[in-house]
mmCIF file of C-alpha atoms and ligand atoms in Angstrom:
data_model
loop_
_atom_site.group_PDB
_atom_site.id
_atom_site.type_symbol
_atom_site.label_atom_id
_atom_site.label_comp_id
_atom_site.label_asym_id
_atom_site.label_seq_id
_atom_site.Cartn_x
_atom_site.Cartn_y
_atom_site.Cartn_z
ATOM 1 C CA UNK A 8 -123.333 37.306 142.189
ATOM 2 C CA UNK A 9 -123.365 36.885 138.432
ATOM 3 C CA UNK A 10 -122.511 39.986 136.366
ATOM 4 C CA UNK A 11 -123.992 40.407 132.889
ATOM 5 C CA UNK A 12 -123.559 43.227 130.377
ATOM 6 C CA UNK A 13 -126.776 44.958 129.337
ATOM 7 C CA UNK A 14 -125.462 46.178 125.999
ATOM 8 C CA UNK A 15 -125.077 45.169 122.365
ATOM 9 C CA UNK A 16 -122.144 47.504 121.760
ATOM 10 C CA UNK A 17 -119.256 45.333 120.593
ATOM 11 C CA UNK A 18 -116.473 47.609 121.858
ATOM 12 C CA UNK A 19 -118.063 47.731 125.297
ATOM 13 C CA UNK A 20 -118.631 43.961 125.402
ATOM 14 C CA UNK A 21 -115.075 43.256 124.232
ATOM 15 C CA UNK A 22 -113.590 45.495 126.914
ATOM 16 C CA UNK A 23 -115.826 44.203 129.711
ATOM 17 C CA UNK A 24 -115.098 40.551 128.867
ATOM 18 C CA UNK A 25 -111.404 41.241 128.477
ATOM 19 C CA UNK A 26 -110.988 42.804 131.922
ATOM 20 C CA UNK A 27 -113.743 41.567 134.207
ATOM 21 C CA UNK A 28 -115.344 38.244 135.243
ATOM 22 C CA UNK A 29 -118.431 38.746 133.090
ATOM 23 C CA UNK A 30 -120.783 35.801 132.628
ATOM 24 C CA UNK A 31 -122.993 36.939 129.781
ATOM 25 C CA UNK A 32 -124.867 39.558 127.798
ATOM 26 C CA UNK A 33 -128.521 40.601 127.848
ATOM 27 C CA UNK A 34 -130.199 42.384 124.969
ATOM 28 C CA UNK A 35 -133.617 43.812 124.242
ATOM 29 C CA UNK A 36 -135.047 45.694 121.235
ATOM 30 C CA UNK A 37 -134.142 49.086 122.734
ATOM 31 C CA UNK A 38 -130.540 48.041 123.385
ATOM 32 C CA UNK A 39 -130.247 46.689 119.827
ATOM 33 C CA UNK A 40 -131.744 49.892 118.395
ATOM 34 C CA UNK A 41 -128.874 51.919 119.921
ATOM 35 C CA UNK A 42 -126.380 50.047 117.737
ATOM 36 C CA UNK A 43 -128.187 50.692 114.478
ATOM 37 C CA UNK A 44 -127.304 47.198 113.232
ATOM 38 C CA UNK A 45 -129.590 44.311 112.353
ATOM 39 C CA UNK A 46 -129.821 41.364 114.690
ATOM 40 C CA UNK A 47 -128.293 39.090 112.062
ATOM 41 C CA UNK A 48 -125.149 41.260 112.153
ATOM 42 C CA UNK A 49 -124.833 42.076 115.832
ATOM 43 C CA UNK A 50 -125.644 38.715 117.475
ATOM 44 C CA UNK A 51 -122.772 36.831 115.760
ATOM 45 C CA UNK A 52 -120.424 39.671 116.765
ATOM 46 C CA UNK A 53 -121.548 39.322 120.374
ATOM 47 C CA UNK A 54 -121.141 35.527 120.185
ATOM 48 C CA UNK A 55 -117.602 35.987 118.915
ATOM 49 C CA UNK A 56 -116.744 38.141 121.962
ATOM 50 C CA UNK A 57 -118.449 36.120 124.687
ATOM 51 C CA UNK A 58 -117.833 32.566 123.396
ATOM 52 C CA UNK A 59 -119.775 30.132 125.600
ATOM 53 C CA UNK A 60 -121.058 32.692 128.130
ATOM 54 C CA UNK A 61 -124.781 33.368 128.535
ATOM 55 C CA UNK A 62 -126.658 35.188 125.788
ATOM 56 C CA UNK A 63 -130.176 36.461 126.587
ATOM 57 C CA UNK A 64 -132.179 37.433 123.505
ATOM 58 C CA UNK A 65 -135.618 39.023 123.856
ATOM 59 C CA UNK A 66 -138.607 37.909 121.790
ATOM 60 C CA UNK A 67 -141.038 40.421 120.298
ATOM 61 C CA UNK A 68 -143.983 38.206 119.244
ATOM 62 C CA UNK A 69 -147.322 38.671 120.991
ATOM 63 C CA UNK A 70 -148.883 35.198 120.972
ATOM 64 C CA UNK A 71 -147.319 32.404 123.013
ATOM 65 C CA UNK A 72 -147.069 30.036 120.042
ATOM 66 C CA UNK A 73 -145.328 32.747 118.003
ATOM 67 C CA UNK A 74 -142.912 33.462 120.864
ATOM 68 C CA UNK A 75 -141.943 29.782 120.776
ATOM 69 C CA UNK A 76 -141.409 29.860 117.012
ATOM 70 C CA UNK A 77 -139.372 33.063 117.313
ATOM 71 C CA UNK A 78 -137.188 31.551 120.073
ATOM 72 C CA UNK A 79 -136.573 28.458 117.957
ATOM 73 C CA UNK A 80 -135.771 30.619 114.928
ATOM 74 C CA UNK A 81 -132.991 32.459 116.817
ATOM 75 C CA UNK A 82 -131.662 29.204 118.271
ATOM 76 C CA UNK A 83 -131.366 27.651 114.822
ATOM 77 C CA UNK A 84 -130.213 30.746 112.924
ATOM 78 C CA UNK A 85 -127.457 31.635 115.405
ATOM 79 C CA UNK A 86 -126.661 28.021 116.223
ATOM 80 C CA UNK A 87 -127.267 28.649 119.922
ATOM 81 C CA UNK A 88 -127.177 25.950 122.567
ATOM 82 C CA UNK A 89 -127.020 25.694 126.317
ATOM 83 C CA UNK A 90 -125.925 29.282 126.888
ATOM 84 C CA UNK A 91 -129.033 30.676 125.139
ATOM 85 C CA UNK A 92 -131.754 32.277 127.283
ATOM 86 C CA UNK A 93 -135.038 33.292 125.690
ATOM 87 C CA UNK A 94 -136.074 36.608 127.226
ATOM 88 C CA UNK A 95 -139.841 36.734 127.470
ATOM 89 C CA UNK A 96 -141.812 39.735 128.822
ATOM 90 C CA UNK A 97 -144.387 38.630 131.411
ATOM 91 C CA UNK A 98 -147.597 39.413 129.548
ATOM 92 C CA UNK A 99 -150.483 36.918 129.733
ATOM 93 C CA UNK A 100 -149.205 35.292 126.525
ATOM 94 C CA UNK A 101 -145.677 35.539 127.887
ATOM 95 C CA UNK A 102 -146.506 33.400 130.923
ATOM 96 C CA UNK A 103 -147.887 30.722 128.597
ATOM 97 C CA UNK A 104 -144.856 31.047 126.330
ATOM 98 C CA UNK A 105 -142.472 30.438 129.252
ATOM 99 C CA UNK A 106 -143.975 26.967 129.642
ATOM 100 C CA UNK A 107 -143.947 26.258 125.900
ATOM 101 C CA UNK A 108 -140.322 27.373 125.496
ATOM 102 C CA UNK A 109 -139.218 25.337 128.519
ATOM 103 C CA UNK A 110 -141.096 22.269 127.245
ATOM 104 C CA UNK A 111 -139.239 22.710 123.961
ATOM 105 C CA UNK A 112 -135.946 22.414 125.887
ATOM 106 C CA UNK A 113 -134.787 26.029 125.971
ATOM 107 C CA UNK A 114 -133.930 28.227 128.951
ATOM 108 C CA UNK A 115 -135.992 31.274 129.862
ATOM 109 C CA UNK A 116 -135.432 34.686 131.397
ATOM 110 C CA UNK A 117 -138.768 36.244 132.320
ATOM 111 C CA UNK A 118 -138.406 39.980 131.844
ATOM 112 C CA UNK A 119 -140.192 43.301 132.459
ATOM 113 C CA UNK A 120 -141.014 42.227 136.013
ATOM 114 C CA UNK A 121 -142.320 44.828 138.432
ATOM 115 C CA UNK A 122 -143.893 42.779 141.239
ATOM 116 C CA UNK A 123 -143.117 39.809 143.482
ATOM 117 C CA UNK A 124 -146.215 37.996 142.168
ATOM 118 C CA UNK A 125 -145.177 38.355 138.518
ATOM 119 C CA UNK A 126 -141.828 36.855 139.477
ATOM 120 C CA UNK A 127 -143.393 33.992 141.435
ATOM 121 C CA UNK A 128 -145.772 33.081 138.603
ATOM 122 C CA UNK A 129 -142.971 33.250 136.027
ATOM 123 C CA UNK A 130 -140.853 30.963 138.204
ATOM 124 C CA UNK A 131 -143.761 28.525 138.638
ATOM 125 C CA UNK A 132 -144.172 28.529 134.851
ATOM 126 C CA UNK A 133 -140.547 27.392 134.610
ATOM 127 C CA UNK A 134 -138.377 30.497 134.159
ATOM 128 C CA UNK A 135 -134.675 30.054 134.951
ATOM 129 C CA UNK A 136 -134.203 33.773 135.672
ATOM 130 C CA UNK A 137 -136.657 36.541 136.505
ATOM 131 C CA UNK A 138 -135.618 40.121 135.740
ATOM 132 C CA UNK A 139 -137.145 42.847 137.955
ATOM 133 C CA UNK A 140 -136.549 46.405 136.658
ATOM 134 C CA UNK A 141 -135.039 48.249 139.603
ATOM 135 C CA UNK A 142 -134.569 51.779 138.271
ATOM 136 C CA UNK A 143 -137.913 51.867 136.473
ATOM 137 C CA UNK A 144 -139.562 50.942 139.791
ATOM 138 C CA UNK A 145 -137.592 53.615 141.644
ATOM 139 C CA UNK A 146 -138.661 56.149 139.025
ATOM 140 C CA UNK A 147 -142.368 55.616 139.670
ATOM 141 C CA UNK A 148 -141.944 56.187 143.407
ATOM 142 C CA UNK A 149 -141.874 52.461 144.044
ATOM 143 C CA UNK A 150 -138.948 50.585 145.606
ATOM 144 C CA UNK A 151 -136.902 48.432 143.252
ATOM 145 C CA UNK A 152 -134.597 47.049 145.938
ATOM 146 C CA UNK A 153 -137.531 45.966 148.116
ATOM 147 C CA UNK A 154 -139.150 44.161 145.186
ATOM 148 C CA UNK A 155 -135.874 42.329 144.471
ATOM 149 C CA UNK A 156 -135.517 41.434 148.173
ATOM 150 C CA UNK A 157 -139.110 40.161 148.325
ATOM 151 C CA UNK A 158 -138.558 37.954 145.273
ATOM 152 C CA UNK A 159 -135.307 36.537 146.679
ATOM 153 C CA UNK A 160 -137.038 35.749 150.006
ATOM 154 C CA UNK A 161 -140.067 34.219 148.278
ATOM 155 C CA UNK A 162 -137.920 31.890 146.186
ATOM 156 C CA UNK A 163 -136.021 30.927 149.327
ATOM 157 C CA UNK A 164 -139.132 30.147 151.387
ATOM 158 C CA UNK A 165 -140.777 28.117 148.624
ATOM 159 C CA UNK A 166 -137.501 26.389 147.635
ATOM 160 C CA UNK A 167 -137.900 27.626 144.081
ATOM 161 C CA UNK A 168 -134.959 26.997 141.829
ATOM 162 C CA UNK A 169 -135.096 30.244 139.835
ATOM 163 C CA UNK A 170 -132.527 33.046 139.963
ATOM 164 C CA UNK A 171 -133.226 36.727 140.345
ATOM 165 C CA UNK A 172 -131.537 38.799 137.648
ATOM 166 C CA UNK A 173 -131.736 42.430 138.748
ATOM 167 C CA UNK A 174 -132.055 44.710 135.701
ATOM 168 C CA UNK A 175 -132.543 48.375 134.833
ATOM 169 C CA UNK A 176 -129.853 50.050 136.938
ATOM 170 C CA UNK A 177 -128.776 53.650 136.745
ATOM 171 C CA UNK A 178 -126.281 53.883 139.584
ATOM 172 C CA UNK A 179 -123.743 52.086 141.740
ATOM 173 C CA UNK A 180 -125.850 52.237 144.897
ATOM 174 C CA UNK A 181 -128.706 50.239 143.317
ATOM 175 C CA UNK A 182 -126.298 47.426 142.440
ATOM 176 C CA UNK A 183 -124.727 47.499 145.913
ATOM 177 C CA UNK A 184 -128.144 47.290 147.559
ATOM 178 C CA UNK A 185 -129.517 44.437 145.416
ATOM 179 C CA UNK A 186 -126.347 42.461 146.140
ATOM 180 C CA UNK A 187 -126.984 42.978 149.877
ATOM 181 C CA UNK A 188 -130.504 41.529 149.615
ATOM 182 C CA UNK A 189 -129.205 38.363 147.953
ATOM 183 C CA UNK A 190 -129.905 39.088 144.286
ATOM 184 C CA UNK A 191 -128.286 36.225 142.335
ATOM 185 C CA UNK A 192 -127.337 38.192 139.208
ATOM 186 C CA UNK A 193 -127.347 41.697 137.772
ATOM 187 C CA UNK A 194 -127.280 43.040 134.261
ATOM 188 C CA UNK A 195 -126.066 46.607 133.785
ATOM 189 C CA UNK A 196 -124.776 49.054 131.195
ATOM 190 C CA UNK A 197 -121.080 49.560 130.488
ATOM 191 C CA UNK A 198 -121.122 52.889 132.362
ATOM 192 C CA UNK A 199 -122.650 51.415 135.525
ATOM 193 C CA UNK A 200 -120.408 48.314 135.448
ATOM 194 C CA UNK A 201 -117.333 50.491 135.030
ATOM 195 C CA UNK A 202 -118.446 52.733 137.891
ATOM 196 C CA UNK A 203 -119.010 49.856 140.353
ATOM 197 C CA UNK A 204 -115.421 48.690 139.912
ATOM 198 C CA UNK A 205 -113.816 52.094 140.468
ATOM 199 C CA UNK A 206 -112.927 54.130 143.514
ATOM 200 C CA UNK A 207 -110.971 57.401 143.565
ATOM 201 C CA UNK A 208 -109.105 56.250 146.698
ATOM 202 C CA UNK A 209 -107.893 53.156 144.795
ATOM 203 C CA UNK A 210 -106.535 55.396 142.026
ATOM 204 C CA UNK A 211 -104.874 57.701 144.561
ATOM 205 C CA UNK A 212 -103.403 54.716 146.443
ATOM 206 C CA UNK A 213 -101.906 53.302 143.259
ATOM 207 C CA UNK A 214 -100.451 56.700 142.294
ATOM 208 C CA UNK A 215 -98.828 57.009 145.738
ATOM 209 C CA UNK A 216 -97.402 53.448 145.526
ATOM 210 C CA UNK A 217 -95.954 54.280 142.135
ATOM 211 C CA UNK A 218 -94.342 57.448 143.475
ATOM 212 C CA UNK A 219 -92.943 55.754 146.597
ATOM 213 C CA UNK A 220 -91.543 52.833 144.613
ATOM 214 C CA UNK A 221 -89.075 55.101 142.713
ATOM 215 C CA UNK A 222 -85.512 53.725 142.968
ATOM 216 C CA UNK A 223 -86.559 51.035 145.502
ATOM 217 C CA UNK A 224 -87.811 48.332 143.152
ATOM 218 C CA UNK A 225 -84.441 47.413 141.662
ATOM 219 C CA UNK A 226 -85.045 43.740 140.914
HETATM 220 C C1 E4P B 311 -132.635 43.946 130.868
HETATM 221 O O1 E4P B 311 -132.902 42.804 130.842
HETATM 222 C C2 E4P B 311 -133.628 45.030 130.732
HETATM 223 O O2 E4P B 311 -134.212 44.952 129.502
HETATM 224 C C3 E4P B 311 -132.965 46.347 130.955
HETATM 225 O O3 E4P B 311 -132.088 46.266 132.054
HETATM 226 C C4 E4P B 311 -133.914 47.495 131.095
HETATM 227 O O4 E4P B 311 -133.156 48.625 131.454
HETATM 228 P P1 E4P B 311 -133.648 50.134 131.247
HETATM 229 O O5 E4P B 311 -134.690 50.417 132.272
HETATM 230 O O6 E4P B 311 -132.408 50.932 131.469
HETATM 231 O O7 E4P B 311 -134.165 50.240 129.853
#
């Protein structure tokens, strides 16, 4: 499974990429707003940290043609290439934009997905990733994990070459369960990513090893 960082905080990105096998960063307007920095400042800082790993940048235009222009503007301004994914919400115009952006030679992550059909249509339109929002589904008494599992199965049965990028996680269990239904990738906050790699028994085990090693490790 591919792990991506759902944050634009430079300290968090630097630490995650320093210690763990991270493969990219996803951003959206809300994530950027938490940093209180303009895009023109924060995106180059992220690029500096992640080098050639994936960078998913969300568009905010409404009309499909404007989404294409916006995607091209970011590509040119930030000098992005193969690791650039244009994140497009799956509105009616968004579905059209997926095709336009793909035809223009860029990669697409279809985002704000809540149903298997939205994912299937986005994939048919050419999306490279589809991003179902697990926790937001769970919070409206729906079932995020089931939606992810349905999308994975659908892509498998129709031999569709599009990856499922689980998004919107609030806890370790959600990540565990999407990985068990074959989700290809997840994007999560620093807190959730840190939590999935930790276990109190690991910490206790290491402390005990340290204690028991006293005076024995003499080489
Ligand atoms: C990522 O692509 C999504 O924008 C993000 O995971 C949404 O997460 P949230 O529900 O925590 O805002």
